[in-house]
Coordinates of C-alpha atoms in Angstrom, one line a residue:
M1 CA 2.0 48.6 7.3
K2 CA 5.5 47.7 5.4
L3 CA 6.9 44.4 6.6
D4 CA 10.6 44.1 7.5
K5 CA 12.4 42.2 4.9
K6 CA 13.8 39.5 7.3
Y7 CA 10.3 39.0 8.8
A8 CA 8.9 39.0 5.4
L9 CA 11.1 36.2 4.1
K10 CA 10.4 34.1 7.2
Y11 CA 6.7 34.6 6.8
H12 CA 7.0 33.6 3.2
E13 CA 8.9 30.5 4.0
H14 CA 6.5 29.6 6.8
A15 CA 3.3 30.1 4.7
F16 CA 4.4 28.5 1.4
Q17 CA 6.9 25.7 2.7
S18 CA 5.3 24.7 5.9
W19 CA 4.3 21.1 6.7
D20 CA 0.7 22.1 6.2
A21 CA 1.6 23.3 2.6
F22 CA 3.6 20.1 2.0
Q23 CA 0.6 17.9 3.1
R24 CA -1.8 20.0 1.1
E25 CA 0.0 19.7 -2.2
L26 CA 0.5 15.9 -1.6
Y27 CA -3.3 15.5 -1.2
E28 CA -3.8 17.9 -4.2
N29 CA -1.4 15.7 -6.4
Q30 CA -3.2 12.5 -5.3
T31 CA -6.7 14.0 -6.2
L32 CA -5.4 15.1 -9.5
Y33 CA -3.9 11.6 -10.2
R34 CA -7.3 9.9 -9.4
G35 CA -9.1 12.2 -11.8
N36 CA -12.4 11.8 -10.2
P37 CA -14.6 14.9 -11.1
P38 CA -16.8 15.1 -7.9
E39 CA -13.6 14.5 -5.8
L40 CA -11.7 17.2 -7.7
E41 CA -14.5 19.7 -7.1
N42 CA -14.9 18.8 -3.4
F43 CA -11.1 19.0 -2.8
Y44 CA -10.7 22.5 -4.1
K45 CA -13.9 24.0 -2.9
N46 CA -14.0 22.3 0.7
I47 CA -10.7 20.7 1.7
Y48 CA -8.1 22.9 0.2
Q49 CA -8.7 25.8 2.7
T50 CA -8.7 23.6 5.7
F51 CA -4.9 23.6 5.5
T52 CA -4.9 26.9 7.3
T53 CA -1.2 27.4 7.9
A54 CA -0.6 26.9 4.1
T55 CA -3.2 29.4 3.1
S56 CA -2.8 32.1 5.7
T57 CA -0.9 34.5 3.5
P58 CA -1.6 38.1 2.5
Y59 CA -2.7 36.9 -0.9
A60 CA -5.3 34.5 0.6
P61 CA -5.0 32.2 -2.3
Q62 CA -7.9 30.0 -1.3
E63 CA -10.1 32.9 -2.0
T64 CA -8.5 34.3 -5.0
K65 CA -7.7 31.2 -6.9
T66 CA -9.3 31.1 -10.4
L67 CA -8.5 27.3 -11.0
F68 CA -11.3 25.5 -12.8
W69 CA -12.3 23.0 -10.2
R70 CA -12.7 25.8 -7.6
T71 CA -14.8 28.1 -9.7
V72 CA -16.9 25.7 -11.8
S73 CA -20.6 25.9 -11.0
G74 CA -24.1 25.6 -12.3
D75 CA -24.8 23.3 -15.3
V76 CA -21.2 23.5 -16.7
P77 CA -20.0 19.8 -17.5
R78 CA -17.2 18.6 -15.3
I79 CA -14.7 16.8 -17.4
A80 CA -11.4 15.5 -16.1
S81 CA -8.8 14.9 -18.9
G82 CA -7.3 11.8 -17.1
L83 CA -3.7 13.1 -18.1
P84 CA -2.1 13.0 -14.8
K85 CA -2.9 9.3 -14.4
L86 CA -2.0 8.6 -18.1
A87 CA 1.4 10.3 -17.6
S88 CA 2.2 8.5 -14.3
T89 CA 1.2 5.1 -15.6
S90 CA 3.2 5.5 -18.8
L91 CA 6.2 5.8 -16.7
V92 CA 5.9 2.0 -15.9
N93 CA 6.4 1.0 -19.5
L94 CA 9.0 3.6 -20.0
L95 CA 11.1 2.4 -17.0
V96 CA 10.3 -1.4 -16.7
G97 CA 8.5 -2.3 -19.8
N98 CA 11.3 -4.5 -20.9
G99 CA 12.1 -5.8 -17.5
Y100 CA 15.3 -5.7 -15.5
D101 CA 18.3 -8.1 -14.7
I102 CA 19.7 -8.7 -11.2
T103 CA 23.2 -9.9 -10.4
I104 CA 24.5 -10.7 -6.7
N105 CA 28.3 -11.3 -6.5
D106 CA 28.2 -13.3 -9.6
D107 CA 26.4 -16.0 -7.4
T108 CA 23.5 -17.8 -8.9
V109 CA 22.4 -19.4 -5.6
E110 CA 22.0 -16.1 -4.0
L111 CA 20.1 -14.7 -7.1
E112 CA 17.7 -17.8 -6.8
R113 CA 17.1 -17.0 -3.2
L114 CA 16.3 -13.4 -3.8
Q115 CA 14.1 -14.2 -6.8
E116 CA 12.0 -16.6 -4.6
I117 CA 11.5 -13.8 -2.0
L118 CA 10.6 -11.3 -4.8
D119 CA 8.1 -13.8 -6.3
D120 CA 6.5 -14.5 -3.0
N121 CA 5.9 -10.8 -2.5
N122 CA 4.7 -10.1 -6.1
F123 CA 7.4 -7.6 -6.3
D124 CA 6.8 -6.7 -10.0
E125 CA 3.4 -5.4 -9.0
L126 CA 4.8 -3.6 -6.1
L127 CA 7.4 -2.0 -8.3
Q128 CA 4.8 -0.8 -10.8
E129 CA 2.8 0.7 -8.0
A130 CA 5.9 2.3 -6.6
I131 CA 6.8 4.1 -9.9
I132 CA 3.2 5.5 -10.2
T133 CA 3.2 6.6 -6.5
E134 CA 6.5 8.4 -6.6
S135 CA 5.4 10.1 -9.8
W136 CA 2.5 11.9 -8.3
A137 CA 3.8 12.1 -4.7
G138 CA 7.5 12.7 -5.3
F139 CA 8.5 9.8 -3.0
V140 CA 7.5 6.3 -1.7
Y141 CA 8.5 4.0 1.1
F142 CA 9.4 0.3 1.1
K143 CA 9.2 -1.7 4.3
I144 CA 10.7 -5.0 5.1
S145 CA 9.2 -7.1 8.0
H146 CA 8.1 -10.6 8.7
D147 CA 5.1 -12.5 9.8
L148 CA 5.7 -16.3 10.2
E149 CA 1.9 -16.9 10.1
L150 CA 1.9 -15.6 6.5
S151 CA 5.2 -16.5 5.0
D152 CA 8.7 -17.9 6.1
K153 CA 10.2 -15.3 4.0
P154 CA 10.7 -11.5 4.5
I155 CA 7.6 -9.4 3.6
I156 CA 8.1 -6.4 1.4
E157 CA 5.5 -3.7 1.7
L158 CA 4.8 -0.5 -0.2
V159 CA 3.9 2.3 2.3
S160 CA 1.9 5.3 1.3
P161 CA 3.5 8.7 1.6
F162 CA 0.7 9.6 4.0
D163 CA 1.7 6.7 6.4
A164 CA 5.3 7.4 7.0
K165 CA 7.7 10.0 8.0
C166 CA 11.5 10.1 8.1
V167 CA 14.2 12.0 10.0
T168 CA 17.5 12.8 8.4
K169 CA 20.6 14.4 9.5
R170 CA 22.8 15.8 6.8
G171 CA 21.1 14.1 4.0
R172 CA 21.2 10.7 5.8
V173 CA 18.2 8.9 7.2
Q174 CA 18.4 8.5 10.9
E175 CA 14.9 7.0 11.6
I176 CA 11.6 6.2 9.9
K177 CA 8.2 6.3 11.5
F178 CA 5.2 4.2 10.2
Y179 CA 1.7 5.2 11.2
I180 CA -0.8 2.2 11.3
K181 CA -4.4 2.6 11.9
E182 CA -5.9 -0.1 14.1
D183 CA -9.2 -0.9 15.6
D184 CA -8.9 -1.4 19.4
G185 CA -12.2 -2.4 20.6
D186 CA -14.6 0.3 19.8
E187 CA -12.2 3.1 18.8
E188 CA -9.6 3.7 16.3
V189 CA -6.0 4.3 17.4
T190 CA -2.8 5.2 15.5
V191 CA 0.1 3.0 16.1
V192 CA 3.4 4.7 15.4
E193 CA 6.3 2.1 14.5
R194 CA 9.5 3.8 14.9
Y195 CA 12.7 2.3 13.2
Y196 CA 16.0 3.8 14.3
L197 CA 19.7 2.7 15.1
E198 CA 21.1 2.8 18.5
N199 CA 24.7 1.6 19.2
G200 CA 24.9 0.1 15.8
R201 CA 21.8 -2.0 16.2
L202 CA 18.2 -1.6 15.0
Q203 CA 15.6 -0.7 17.6
V204 CA 11.8 -0.6 16.9
E205 CA 9.7 1.5 19.2
Y206 CA 5.8 1.1 19.3
K207 CA 3.6 3.7 20.7
A208 CA -0.3 4.3 20.3
Y209 CA -2.2 7.5 20.1
K210 CA -5.7 8.7 20.0
D211 CA -6.7 12.3 19.2
G212 CA -3.0 13.3 19.9
D213 CA -2.8 11.5 23.3
E214 CA -0.8 8.5 24.1
V215 CA -3.0 5.5 24.8
T216 CA -2.4 1.8 25.7
L217 CA -0.9 -0.2 22.9
P218 CA -3.2 -2.7 21.2
E219 CA -2.3 -6.3 22.6
K220 CA -0.9 -7.6 19.5
Y221 CA 1.9 -5.1 19.5
Q222 CA 2.9 -5.5 23.2
D223 CA 5.1 -8.6 22.8
L224 CA 6.7 -7.7 19.4
E225 CA 10.4 -7.8 19.3
T226 CA 12.0 -4.3 19.8
N227 CA 15.8 -5.1 19.5
Y228 CA 17.3 -6.6 16.4
P229 CA 21.1 -7.8 16.0
F230 CA 21.8 -6.1 12.8
A231 CA 22.9 -2.7 11.8
F232 CA 20.6 -1.5 9.1
I233 CA 17.0 0.0 9.1
P234 CA 14.9 -2.4 7.1
A235 CA 13.0 0.2 5.2
L236 CA 13.9 2.6 2.4
L237 CA 12.7 6.0 1.3
K238 CA 12.8 6.2 -2.5
N239 CA 12.7 9.7 -3.8
N240 CA 11.6 10.7 -7.3
T241 CA 14.3 13.3 -7.6
G242 CA 17.4 14.2 -5.9
H243 CA 16.3 17.8 -5.0
N244 CA 12.9 19.2 -4.3
S245 CA 12.6 22.8 -5.9
R246 CA 9.1 23.2 -4.4
F247 CA 10.0 22.1 -0.8
P248 CA 13.8 22.4 -0.5
N249 CA 13.9 22.0 3.3
Y250 CA 12.3 18.6 3.2
P251 CA 14.1 15.3 2.6
Y252 CA 11.5 14.2 0.1
G253 CA 11.7 14.2 -3.8
E254 CA 9.7 16.4 -6.0
S255 CA 6.5 15.4 -7.7
D256 CA 6.2 15.1 -11.5
Y257 CA 3.1 17.3 -11.2
T258 CA 5.1 20.3 -9.6
S259 CA 4.3 23.6 -11.6
V260 CA 1.7 22.0 -13.9
Q261 CA -1.1 21.7 -11.4
A262 CA -2.7 25.0 -13.0
L263 CA -2.2 23.6 -16.6
F264 CA -4.2 20.5 -15.6
H265 CA -7.0 22.8 -14.5
M266 CA -6.8 24.7 -17.8
L267 CA -6.9 21.3 -19.8
D268 CA -10.0 20.2 -17.8
D269 CA -11.7 23.7 -18.5
L270 CA -11.1 23.4 -22.2
L271 CA -12.5 19.8 -22.3
S272 CA -15.6 20.9 -20.3
Q273 CA -16.2 23.8 -22.6
V274 CA -16.1 21.4 -25.5
E275 CA -18.7 19.2 -23.8
L276 CA -20.9 22.3 -23.0
E277 CA -20.6 23.3 -26.7
V278 CA -21.7 19.7 -27.8
S279 CA -24.5 19.7 -25.2
N280 CA -25.8 23.2 -26.5
G281 CA -25.7 21.9 -29.9
I282 CA -28.3 19.2 -29.5
A283 CA -30.8 19.3 -32.2
T284 CA -34.3 20.5 -31.2
K285 CA -37.3 19.0 -32.9
F286 CA -40.6 20.8 -33.6
V287 CA -43.6 18.4 -34.3
N288 CA -47.1 19.3 -35.5
Q289 CA -49.6 18.2 -33.0
K290 CA -51.4 16.0 -35.6
L291 CA -48.5 13.7 -35.4
I292 CA -48.7 13.0 -31.7
P293 CA -50.7 9.9 -30.9
K294 CA -53.6 10.4 -28.5
D295 CA -55.7 8.0 -26.2
I296 CA -59.3 7.5 -26.3
N297 CA -59.8 10.6 -24.3
G298 CA -57.8 12.8 -26.6
K299 CA -54.9 13.1 -24.3
P300 CA -51.6 13.0 -26.2
Y301 CA -48.9 10.4 -25.4
K302 CA -45.2 11.3 -25.0
F303 CA -43.8 11.8 -28.5
D304 CA -41.1 9.3 -29.3
R305 CA -38.4 11.6 -30.9
N306 CA -36.4 8.5 -32.0
D307 CA -39.3 6.9 -33.9
T308 CA -38.4 6.3 -37.5
V309 CA -42.1 5.5 -38.6
V310 CA -44.7 8.2 -38.1
E311 CA -48.3 7.5 -39.2
M312 CA -50.3 10.1 -41.0
T313 CA -53.7 10.1 -42.5
S314 CA -54.0 9.9 -46.3
N315 CA -55.9 13.1 -46.4
D316 CA -52.9 15.0 -44.9
M317 CA -50.5 13.5 -47.3
E318 CA -52.5 13.5 -50.6
T319 CA -53.2 17.4 -50.6
A320 CA -51.2 19.4 -53.2
E321 CA -49.9 21.6 -50.4
F322 CA -48.5 18.7 -48.4
D323 CA -45.1 19.5 -47.2
V324 CA -43.5 17.4 -44.3
R325 CA -41.7 20.2 -43.1
K326 CA -44.8 21.6 -41.9
F327 CA -45.2 18.7 -39.6
V328 CA -41.7 18.1 -38.5
S329 CA -38.9 20.7 -38.3
V330 CA -35.5 20.3 -36.8
M331 CA -33.3 23.2 -35.7
Q332 CA -29.6 22.5 -34.7
P333 CA -27.1 25.3 -33.7
D334 CA -23.7 25.2 -35.0
I335 CA -21.3 23.2 -32.9
R336 CA -18.0 25.3 -32.7
V337 CA -15.4 23.0 -31.2
E338 CA -12.6 23.6 -33.7
K339 CA -11.6 26.8 -31.9
Y340 CA -10.8 24.6 -29.0
E341 CA -9.0 21.8 -30.6
N342 CA -5.7 23.5 -31.3
M343 CA -5.5 24.9 -27.8
I344 CA -6.3 21.5 -26.2
H345 CA -3.5 19.9 -28.3
Q346 CA -1.0 22.6 -27.2
T347 CA -1.9 22.2 -23.6
Y348 CA -1.4 18.5 -23.7
G349 CA 2.0 19.2 -25.1
R350 CA 3.0 21.8 -22.7
I351 CA 2.1 19.6 -19.6
L352 CA 4.0 16.6 -20.9
A353 CA 7.0 18.8 -21.9
N354 CA 7.2 20.2 -18.3
M355 CA 6.8 16.5 -17.1
G356 CA 9.7 15.6 -19.2
L357 CA 7.6 13.1 -21.4
S358 CA 7.0 12.9 -25.1
P359 CA 3.3 12.7 -26.1
V360 CA 4.3 9.5 -28.1
T361 CA 5.3 7.8 -24.8
T362 CA 1.7 8.3 -23.4
G363 CA 0.1 7.0 -26.6
L364 CA -1.9 10.2 -27.1
P365 CA -3.3 10.3 -30.7
N366 CA -2.3 12.7 -33.4
Y367 CA 1.3 13.0 -32.3
E368 CA 2.8 10.0 -34.2
S369 CA 2.4 8.3 -37.6
I370 CA 1.2 4.6 -37.2
D371 CA 3.9 3.6 -39.7
A372 CA 6.6 5.2 -37.8
S373 CA 9.8 3.0 -37.5
A374 CA 11.5 2.2 -34.1
D375 CA 14.4 4.8 -34.9
S376 CA 11.7 7.5 -35.7
Q377 CA 9.9 6.7 -32.5
R378 CA 13.0 6.9 -30.5
E379 CA 13.8 10.2 -32.2
R380 CA 10.5 11.6 -31.0
E381 CA 10.8 10.4 -27.6
K382 CA 14.1 12.0 -26.8
A383 CA 12.5 14.0 -23.9
S384 CA 11.1 10.8 -22.4
L385 CA 14.6 9.1 -22.9
R386 CA 16.3 11.8 -20.9
T387 CA 13.7 11.4 -18.2
R388 CA 14.1 7.7 -18.1
A389 CA 17.9 7.9 -17.8
K390 CA 17.5 10.2 -14.7
K391 CA 14.8 8.1 -13.1
L392 CA 16.8 4.7 -13.6
K393 CA 20.0 6.2 -12.1
L394 CA 18.0 6.6 -8.9
W395 CA 16.2 3.4 -9.1
R396 CA 19.3 1.2 -9.8
K397 CA 20.7 2.6 -6.5
A398 CA 17.4 2.2 -4.6
L399 CA 16.8 -1.4 -5.8
S400 CA 20.3 -2.5 -5.0
D401 CA 20.0 -1.2 -1.5
L402 CA 16.6 -2.7 -1.1
F403 CA 17.5 -6.1 -2.4
S404 CA 20.6 -6.1 -0.3
K405 CA 18.6 -5.5 2.8
V406 CA 16.0 -8.2 1.9
L407 CA 18.8 -10.7 1.7
M408 CA 20.3 -9.6 5.0
Y409 CA 16.8 -9.8 6.6
D410 CA 16.3 -13.3 5.3
D411 CA 19.7 -14.2 6.9
Y412 CA 18.4 -13.0 10.3
L413 CA 15.1 -14.9 9.9
N414 CA 17.1 -18.1 9.2
N415 CA 19.5 -17.6 12.0
R416 CA 22.4 -17.2 9.6
S417 CA 25.4 -14.8 9.9
V418 CA 24.1 -11.6 8.2
G419 CA 26.3 -11.3 5.0
E420 CA 27.1 -8.4 2.7
Y421 CA 25.8 -8.5 -0.7
D422 CA 26.8 -6.6 -3.9
V423 CA 23.6 -6.4 -5.8
T424 CA 23.6 -4.8 -9.4
V425 CA 20.4 -4.0 -11.2
D426 CA 20.3 -3.4 -14.9
F427 CA 17.2 -2.3 -16.9
G428 CA 16.3 -3.5 -20.5
E429 CA 16.5 -1.2 -23.3
Y430 CA 13.4 1.1 -24.0
G431 CA 12.0 1.0 -27.6
M432 CA 13.6 -2.2 -28.8
P433 CA 13.7 -2.2 -32.6
S434 CA 10.9 -4.4 -34.1
R435 CA 11.8 -7.5 -36.1
E436 CA 11.1 -5.5 -39.4
D437 CA 13.5 -2.8 -38.4
K438 CA 16.1 -5.5 -37.5
I439 CA 15.8 -7.3 -40.8
D440 CA 16.1 -4.0 -42.7
V441 CA 19.3 -3.1 -40.8
I442 CA 20.9 -6.6 -41.2
A443 CA 19.9 -6.8 -44.9
K444 CA 21.7 -3.5 -45.5
A445 CA 24.8 -4.8 -43.5
V446 CA 24.9 -7.9 -45.7
A447 CA 24.4 -6.0 -48.9
G448 CA 27.3 -3.5 -47.7
N449 CA 29.6 -6.6 -47.1
V450 CA 30.0 -5.7 -43.3
M451 CA 28.1 -8.9 -42.4
S452 CA 28.0 -12.4 -43.7
I453 CA 24.8 -14.3 -44.6
A454 CA 25.8 -16.8 -41.8
Q455 CA 26.1 -14.0 -39.3
A456 CA 22.8 -12.6 -40.5
V457 CA 20.9 -16.0 -40.0
K458 CA 22.4 -16.4 -36.5
E459 CA 21.3 -12.8 -35.6
L460 CA 17.7 -13.3 -36.9
Y461 CA 17.1 -16.9 -36.0
P462 CA 19.0 -17.6 -32.7
E463 CA 16.3 -20.2 -31.9
L464 CA 17.4 -22.5 -34.8
D465 CA 20.1 -25.2 -34.1
E466 CA 23.4 -25.1 -36.0
Q467 CA 22.3 -27.6 -38.7
E468 CA 19.1 -25.7 -39.4
Q469 CA 20.9 -22.3 -39.6
Q470 CA 23.4 -23.9 -42.2
Q471 CA 20.6 -25.3 -44.2
M472 CA 19.0 -21.8 -44.3
V473 CA 22.4 -20.2 -45.3
T474 CA 22.7 -22.8 -48.1
D475 CA 19.2 -22.1 -49.3
I476 CA 19.7 -18.5 -49.4
K477 CA 22.9 -18.7 -51.3
L478 CA 21.4 -21.0 -53.9
E479 CA 18.5 -18.8 -54.3
T480 CA 20.6 -15.7 -54.7
G481 CA 23.4 -17.3 -56.8
T482 CA 26.0 -16.7 -54.2
P483 CA 28.9 -19.2 -54.5
L484 CA 29.0 -22.0 -51.8
L485 CA 31.9 -22.2 -49.4
Q486 CA 33.5 -25.4 -48.3
G487 CA 31.8 -25.0 -45.0
D488 CA 28.4 -24.8 -46.7
I489 CA 29.2 -28.2 -48.2
D490 CA 30.5 -29.7 -44.9
G491 CA 27.5 -28.6 -43.2
T492 CA 29.2 -26.3 -40.8
V493 CA 28.2 -22.7 -40.1
T494 CA 31.6 -20.8 -40.0
G495 CA 30.3 -17.2 -40.1
Q496 CA 32.7 -16.5 -43.0
E497 CA 32.0 -16.0 -46.7

């Protein structure tokens, strides 16, 4: 039966862009990130098809998929490359490896207040986890709350993509729901904590559910405050990208794994085949029964294949026909892994290229010379630098909004008038030149008469005081035969020759 075009398009959207499909891909990406072979095999063989709406298509993908972790069977080795985790964790160093600086209205007092709150929350660790989570998931949530039994400062939490959901209107977040698992007596209930604005004020609604039915709230939630005197939602949805090509109808960012999941399977398949080749290439040892030791009843002991000393009778060894190969023979098949190596290397490169990363960024071997200079490294990491620029643009905005909300929430906690804060976040440069590269550049500048010796010393040794810098300038000039200036004699660094 031929499907009507309009109906077919709606069916396609429902099957491939439904909430079931979205959730399935979220779990799939998390499983790939973890990289645990038994978990990968179980997910693709047993869990994948339980997302019924996402798989009820004419193509029945759960039955026809030829992905490695779905089809692997028997004694074939199960090897996971670990590349998804390696790529996601490499983003931490790429984005915040050289730290970040915060400014607030040019006010050092407010900056110190914010820094105390961030330190109290171990925010640098939260930020690293957030970068990794948004890489595989495509988005992550930050939540601001308080618990005066734990701290007198706002509490910043990182919330899993599985434990929150937001509602948007024309691209603007209207409400965020957080799902909290709680043990209430002998049963587990899910508490839904809903943040939304009403008449310009924050409202928080609490409801509890079990098996889809609303139940009585756990006691500790019944007396919590539900009306707040400020006009912002103390939470933040941080998206990995501004647009999600896989699920364009949802307000969430796109995972870095989008469109490379099949390549992850291909890489794991190749590595598993190499392991199988090695396993099949184990040497087999044939031993003459005369060499196998026996007990007093003539029953042979188990032969130790790793024993380096084997006792033989003199009669056996002194005959003219003695040949050790008649007693011990080893047979080993060829191990043919070379045919896989180039394909594995190319697959690594293809995956990282699709993720917008250079292999050098992840530290993979055989992609960079150990003696490469910083300039050479940055040249090879152009793909990563472009990705870094895109991601940092979103992180600057997100952290500025988050830190502003943290300060406003702290105002509320301390009964101060809720202020407005202009927070700016700047990230350190990636791939800073090494000291050797810096010396090389400065030496060329001095030789080309575009930098003075005094300026070079200041640049290379900022930790020295002025007198020590001047002494070094004088020493260098005396050793190189450069004429001394009046400033050298007076003991002042002028920066001029």
